[in-house]
Amino acid sequence: MSFAALAGFVVGALAVLFYRNQIEAPRRTVETDGVESGAALPQGVASVLAVLPSSAVVLDAHDRVLRASSAARAFGLVKGDRLMAAELLALARQVRRDGEIRESEIDVAGHKFGQETTNFAVRVAPLGTYGQVLVLAEDQTERRRVEAVRRDFVANVSHELKTPVGALSLLAETIQDAADDPEAVTRFAGRMQHEAARLNYLVQDLITLSRIQGAEPIPTPGQVSIDEAIHDAIDHCNTKAVAKDIALVSGGTEGLRIWGDDELLVTALRNLIDNAVAYSPEHTRVVVSVRPANDFVEISVSDQGIGIPEEALERIFERFFRVDAARSRATGGTGLGLAIVKHVAAAHAGEVSVWSKEGSGSTFTLRLPAFGGTAVAVPPSIPLETAK
């Protein structure tokens, strides 16, 4: 049910309660500066307000708070018997004067979870004949943030898809025009293969990201051998590394295992190693190391590359964010690799962190819960399904 529909239902229900109470059990009223005001809330109104998920406030004829939900106080909308949001107070006074229900959106300085501002959809309605006013405020900060992320994602995907699709179209036309030049056809066909591969990587990464971005638990987890996952990831990346004479080295504690999805772990490690190779100079090395850390297993990927500027460290796990856009596109990067790593870590109830210094390389560390609750090495002779 939408906020407007819920608010309409609540206003109607409360209006019925007010009407019934005024007919069946008229209340005594008090005079304050010549204005008649209900001394208290009618029976049943407090119970309705108590079960509302929204922030709810009832004001008397003098703008004093008769009733406020815990949510309204938690968000800082109410302090003591006062409504603190000036915009809401102004709306309440307008509603009291003309009896018209009003809806609006307001931003309030954050009082919850460290938010800078909280956005509310509000509905203000008159109650009864004593000048009382009902204020309903629905926190929609998270919904607006998600909508903004979705808009940015669609815009970024559209932009990223346009580049290889446009290049393929242009190259196809060029080949058609150069049909009598075998050398040109061969050269442009190679370019088409490169752009087609880039498009394929982008689609695959989008599919992977859509599968895991909800941070939902893995549907069919199992024991995952860290050694095998690292071996598979290195095998995937070896061709690119050999082309740049970059050595891929693994080390650390062998026989460690986690509880999760082996395919997702290999995908995360492949993305980290691919990034390390792409941003490293020739004749260097990339090291993948493993170590136990109490209840966790830590897998680190270190390179001797260009490093990451300090101001970019907080953004590198964002979708489509690139430290060096030109280099990333030149190497066929989609800008989704680190976002996938972050979501894979979250899906395993773990986390990913980064240390980097410009000119000195970077180290990305996956920290994942160990199988069985303790990081203990298992001899390779023991099958996955029987290891305890």
XYZ file of C-alpha atoms in Angstrom:
388
model
C 0.000 0.000 0.000
C 1.369 3.443 -0.931
C 1.956 6.141 1.651
C -0.876 8.285 0.267
C -3.335 5.371 0.460
C -2.193 4.426 3.968
C -2.388 8.035 5.108
C -5.891 8.379 3.632
C -7.022 5.237 5.434
C -5.581 6.419 8.749
C -7.110 9.876 8.437
C -10.471 8.330 7.651
C -10.248 5.878 10.534
C -9.295 8.586 12.986
C -12.054 10.852 11.715
C -14.590 8.068 12.386
C -13.195 7.626 15.903
C -13.481 11.350 16.575
C -17.036 11.453 15.253
C -18.115 8.421 17.276
C -16.565 9.734 20.482
C -18.138 13.135 20.048
C -21.602 11.608 19.616
C -21.427 8.820 22.192
C -19.325 10.482 24.892
C -18.886 14.234 24.469
C -15.779 15.419 26.219
C -15.360 18.411 28.432
C -13.339 21.147 26.843
C -11.097 23.814 28.266
C -10.863 27.442 27.255
C -7.440 28.858 26.534
C -7.232 32.405 25.263
C -10.797 32.100 23.978
C -10.028 29.054 21.786
C -11.835 25.813 22.486
C -9.513 22.827 22.650
C -10.029 19.121 23.344
C -8.516 18.221 26.681
C -7.261 14.841 25.457
C -7.337 12.376 22.606
C -10.606 10.476 22.087
C -10.629 6.829 23.068
C -9.015 4.545 20.485
C -6.992 7.209 18.665
C -3.811 6.511 20.635
C -4.110 2.803 19.808
C -4.365 3.546 16.069
C -1.338 5.842 16.160
C 0.715 3.301 18.109
C 0.622 0.725 15.306
C 1.502 3.094 12.469
C 4.899 2.523 10.767
C 5.070 6.235 9.903
C 5.969 9.084 12.225
C 2.648 10.333 13.614
C 1.925 13.477 15.616
C -1.344 14.949 16.897
C -1.336 18.678 17.690
C -3.908 20.559 19.752
C -5.363 23.955 18.853
C -2.269 25.690 20.265
C 0.313 23.593 18.391
C 1.135 21.540 21.453
C 1.861 17.857 20.872
C -0.865 15.648 22.358
C 0.557 12.424 21.006
C 3.722 11.520 19.103
C 4.949 8.139 17.939
C 8.387 6.897 18.940
C 9.499 7.254 15.311
C 8.597 10.953 15.318
C 10.760 11.513 18.377
C 13.618 9.357 17.048
C 13.797 11.459 13.893
C 13.816 14.680 15.931
C 10.434 15.852 14.625
C 9.168 16.221 18.197
C 10.856 17.363 21.375
C 8.833 17.487 24.547
C 5.445 18.862 23.530
C 6.713 20.827 20.532
C 6.822 20.049 16.811
C 10.356 20.993 15.764
C 10.003 21.086 11.962
C 8.968 24.610 11.014
C 7.575 23.511 7.631
C 5.313 20.924 9.284
C 4.127 23.470 11.825
C 3.239 25.918 9.052
C 1.301 23.200 7.210
C -0.560 22.264 10.399
C -1.655 25.880 10.922
C -2.894 26.157 7.333
C -4.870 22.930 7.713
C -6.368 24.161 10.977
C -7.477 27.418 9.339
C -9.193 26.050 6.226
C -9.770 22.358 7.032
C -8.084 21.209 3.811
C -5.856 18.112 3.830
C -2.351 18.920 2.583
C 0.514 16.807 1.270
C 4.136 17.798 0.796
C 7.768 16.699 1.010
C 10.246 18.144 3.489
C 13.905 17.667 4.400
C 14.837 17.574 8.065
C 18.340 17.710 9.566
C 19.422 14.138 10.296
C 18.900 12.760 13.790
C 19.166 9.056 12.954
C 21.981 6.750 11.805
C 24.290 9.670 11.055
C 22.201 10.920 8.135
C 22.853 14.511 7.062
C 19.197 15.011 6.093
C 16.077 12.888 6.150
C 13.450 13.276 3.452
C 9.803 12.865 4.473
C 6.584 12.546 2.510
C 4.032 14.246 4.773
C 0.253 14.392 4.981
C -1.498 16.794 7.356
C -5.228 16.541 8.103
C -7.725 18.078 10.537
C -9.164 15.927 13.340
C -12.492 16.629 14.956
C -13.862 20.083 15.788
C -11.416 21.184 18.474
C -8.639 22.398 16.191
C -6.624 19.231 16.531
C -4.411 18.263 13.583
C -2.888 14.936 12.552
C 0.596 14.931 10.995
C 1.876 11.778 9.237
C 5.476 11.713 7.986
C 6.969 8.799 6.037
C 10.758 8.508 5.826
C 11.592 8.053 2.145
C 15.320 8.820 2.290
C 16.355 5.268 1.433
C 13.807 4.991 -1.367
C 15.074 8.200 -2.941
C 18.678 7.005 -2.603
C 17.830 3.709 -4.298
C 16.019 5.559 -7.087
C 19.049 7.789 -7.616
C 21.352 4.754 -7.725
C 19.063 3.066 -10.246
C 18.966 6.159 -12.457
C 22.751 6.460 -12.359
C 23.118 2.758 -13.090
C 20.837 2.902 -16.131
C 22.639 5.996 -17.413
C 26.044 4.377 -16.920
C 25.014 1.110 -18.565
C 23.609 3.017 -21.534
C 26.845 4.957 -21.880
C 29.046 1.879 -21.537
C 27.023 -0.105 -24.081
C 27.023 2.717 -26.619
C 30.814 2.670 -26.938
C 31.375 -0.950 -28.103
C 28.082 -1.093 -30.032
C 28.909 2.144 -31.845
C 32.448 0.928 -32.543
C 31.170 -2.365 -33.962
C 28.760 -0.540 -36.243
C 31.458 1.829 -37.486
C 33.970 -0.990 -38.015
C 31.414 -3.026 -39.960
C 30.817 -0.092 -42.303
C 34.571 0.404 -42.692
C 35.101 -3.259 -43.596
C 32.316 -3.036 -46.132
C 33.961 -0.016 -47.753
C 37.391 -1.728 -47.688
C 36.243 -5.027 -49.141
C 38.944 -4.858 -51.830
C 41.742 -4.351 -49.289
C 42.433 -7.684 -47.499
C 44.967 -6.102 -45.161
C 42.487 -3.455 -44.005
C 39.743 -6.064 -43.581
C 42.027 -8.181 -41.388
C 43.002 -5.177 -39.253
C 39.432 -3.949 -38.741
C 38.141 -7.481 -38.130
C 40.634 -7.734 -35.268
C 39.271 -4.507 -33.848
C 35.747 -5.873 -34.122
C 36.765 -8.953 -32.169
C 38.233 -6.713 -29.458
C 35.038 -4.643 -29.179
C 32.852 -7.756 -29.253
C 34.908 -9.269 -26.420
C 34.569 -6.050 -24.428
C 30.797 -6.088 -24.966
C 30.673 -9.721 -23.868
C 32.628 -8.962 -20.681
C 30.293 -6.076 -19.883
C 27.171 -8.199 -20.314
C 28.657 -11.003 -18.218
C 29.608 -8.579 -15.443
C 26.130 -7.032 -15.495
C 24.559 -10.464 -15.178
C 26.880 -11.366 -12.293
C 26.242 -8.067 -10.530
C 22.466 -8.335 -10.899
C 22.669 -11.825 -9.414
C 24.477 -10.821 -6.246
C 23.913 -7.093 -5.646
C 21.013 -7.640 -3.246
C 23.469 -8.917 -0.605
C 21.164 -11.894 -0.118
C 22.517 -15.146 1.323
C 23.919 -17.625 -1.175
C 21.070 -20.038 -2.028
C 23.130 -23.270 -2.117
C 26.382 -22.740 -0.205
C 29.000 -25.429 0.193
C 32.578 -25.947 1.253
C 34.977 -23.991 -0.928
C 38.691 -24.760 -1.153
C 40.635 -21.479 -1.180
C 43.587 -23.178 -2.901
C 41.430 -24.403 -5.784
C 39.689 -21.037 -6.158
C 43.039 -19.216 -6.357
C 44.366 -21.763 -8.860
C 41.306 -21.313 -11.114
C 41.439 -17.509 -10.877
C 45.160 -17.398 -11.746
C 44.562 -19.771 -14.642
C 41.908 -17.371 -16.022
C 44.277 -14.391 -15.792
C 47.504 -16.035 -16.865
C 47.302 -15.131 -20.569
C 47.068 -11.387 -19.841
C 49.862 -11.644 -17.296
C 52.211 -13.482 -19.692
C 51.599 -10.819 -22.343
C 53.043 -8.219 -19.944
C 55.663 -10.532 -18.428
C 53.951 -10.289 -15.044
C 54.470 -13.237 -12.702
C 51.382 -14.483 -10.830
C 52.518 -15.932 -7.503
C 50.447 -17.589 -4.777
C 51.480 -18.364 -1.232
C 50.495 -18.450 2.420
C 48.595 -21.048 4.410
C 47.302 -23.964 2.353
C 44.225 -26.083 3.021
C 41.924 -23.286 4.253
C 38.236 -23.404 3.380
C 35.161 -21.213 3.563
C 31.429 -21.874 3.364
C 30.050 -20.278 0.221
C 29.959 -20.393 -3.575
C 33.121 -21.448 -5.398
C 32.095 -19.820 -8.688
C 31.476 -16.442 -7.023
C 34.779 -16.626 -5.134
C 36.694 -17.401 -8.334
C 34.913 -14.461 -10.018
C 35.931 -12.084 -7.215
C 39.558 -13.269 -7.239
C 39.714 -13.124 -11.036
C 38.536 -9.507 -10.964
C 41.130 -8.567 -8.338
C 43.952 -10.286 -10.246
C 42.793 -8.822 -13.577
C 42.860 -5.338 -12.056
C 46.309 -5.928 -10.594
C 47.656 -7.029 -13.986
C 45.959 -4.173 -15.867
C 47.371 -1.481 -13.568
C 50.872 -2.945 -13.168
C 53.903 -2.183 -15.341
C 55.639 -4.937 -17.279
C 58.186 -7.274 -15.659
C 56.581 -7.050 -12.185
C 54.612 -9.579 -10.174
C 51.207 -10.010 -8.552
C 51.058 -11.983 -5.307
C 47.986 -13.804 -4.001
C 48.398 -14.791 -0.350
C 46.178 -16.556 2.175
C 46.243 -16.561 5.959
C 43.932 -17.597 8.798
C 42.541 -14.838 11.011
C 40.642 -16.502 13.885
C 37.121 -17.067 12.520
C 38.005 -15.688 9.093
C 40.182 -16.417 6.105
C 41.984 -13.463 4.539
C 42.918 -13.559 0.855
C 45.113 -10.687 -0.326
C 46.030 -9.671 -3.879
C 49.056 -7.358 -4.018
C 50.616 -5.645 -7.022
C 53.483 -3.277 -7.802
C 51.343 -1.021 -9.943
C 50.547 2.679 -10.147
C 48.544 2.735 -6.916
C 45.319 4.565 -6.143
C 45.033 8.252 -5.168
C 43.869 8.703 -1.585
C 40.818 10.718 -2.648
C 39.651 7.819 -4.851
C 39.905 5.065 -2.223
C 36.367 5.631 -0.926
C 34.850 5.341 -4.397
C 36.699 2.489 -6.045
C 33.990 -0.063 -5.185
C 31.289 2.000 -6.910
C 29.888 0.645 -10.154
C 31.587 2.120 -13.240
C 34.003 4.215 -11.188
C 37.473 4.187 -12.733
C 40.658 5.676 -11.284
C 42.121 5.887 -14.796
C 39.266 5.712 -17.302
C 41.527 5.803 -20.362
C 43.672 2.885 -19.144
C 40.626 0.895 -18.064
C 38.937 1.185 -21.452
C 42.200 0.454 -23.265
C 42.516 -2.826 -21.358
C 38.856 -3.740 -21.865
C 37.795 -3.052 -18.271
C 34.066 -2.683 -17.615
C 34.272 -0.635 -14.421
C 32.211 -3.282 -12.597
C 34.952 -5.600 -11.320
C 35.442 -4.099 -7.863
C 31.695 -3.624 -7.379
C 31.314 -7.357 -8.033
C 34.075 -8.122 -5.510
C 32.306 -6.011 -2.878
C 28.979 -7.787 -3.420
C 30.595 -11.234 -3.446
C 32.163 -10.436 -0.071
C 28.787 -9.247 1.267
C 27.043 -12.385 -0.044
C 29.525 -14.444 1.994
C 28.971 -12.288 5.111
C 32.485 -10.930 4.677
C 34.133 -7.718 3.551
C 36.793 -6.346 1.226
C 39.345 -3.675 2.089
C 42.138 -1.908 0.248
C 45.535 -0.437 1.034
C 47.223 1.617 -1.627
C 49.856 4.266 -2.165
C 50.504 6.038 -5.415
C 53.620 4.657 -7.054
C 53.892 1.770 -4.576
C 51.096 -0.548 -5.643
C 47.898 -1.767 -3.992
C 46.707 -4.632 -1.819
C 43.081 -5.775 -1.809
C 42.044 -8.126 0.987
C 38.983 -10.366 1.041
C 38.000 -11.307 4.589
C 35.553 -14.235 4.579
C 34.105 -16.408 7.377
C 35.976 -19.708 7.688
C 34.186 -22.990 7.243
C 33.252 -24.483 10.614
C 33.724 -21.163 12.418
C 37.510 -21.456 12.742
C 40.206 -21.076 10.093
C 41.884 -24.473 10.223
C 43.946 -25.968 7.399
C 42.575 -29.227 6.026
C 44.936 -31.769 4.392
C 44.319 -31.967 0.629
C 43.689 -35.699 0.916
C 40.392 -35.069 2.741
C 37.481 -34.494 0.288
C 35.434 -31.311 0.632
C 32.212 -33.118 1.488
C 33.778 -34.997 4.444
C 35.980 -32.242 5.930
C 34.726 -31.047 9.292
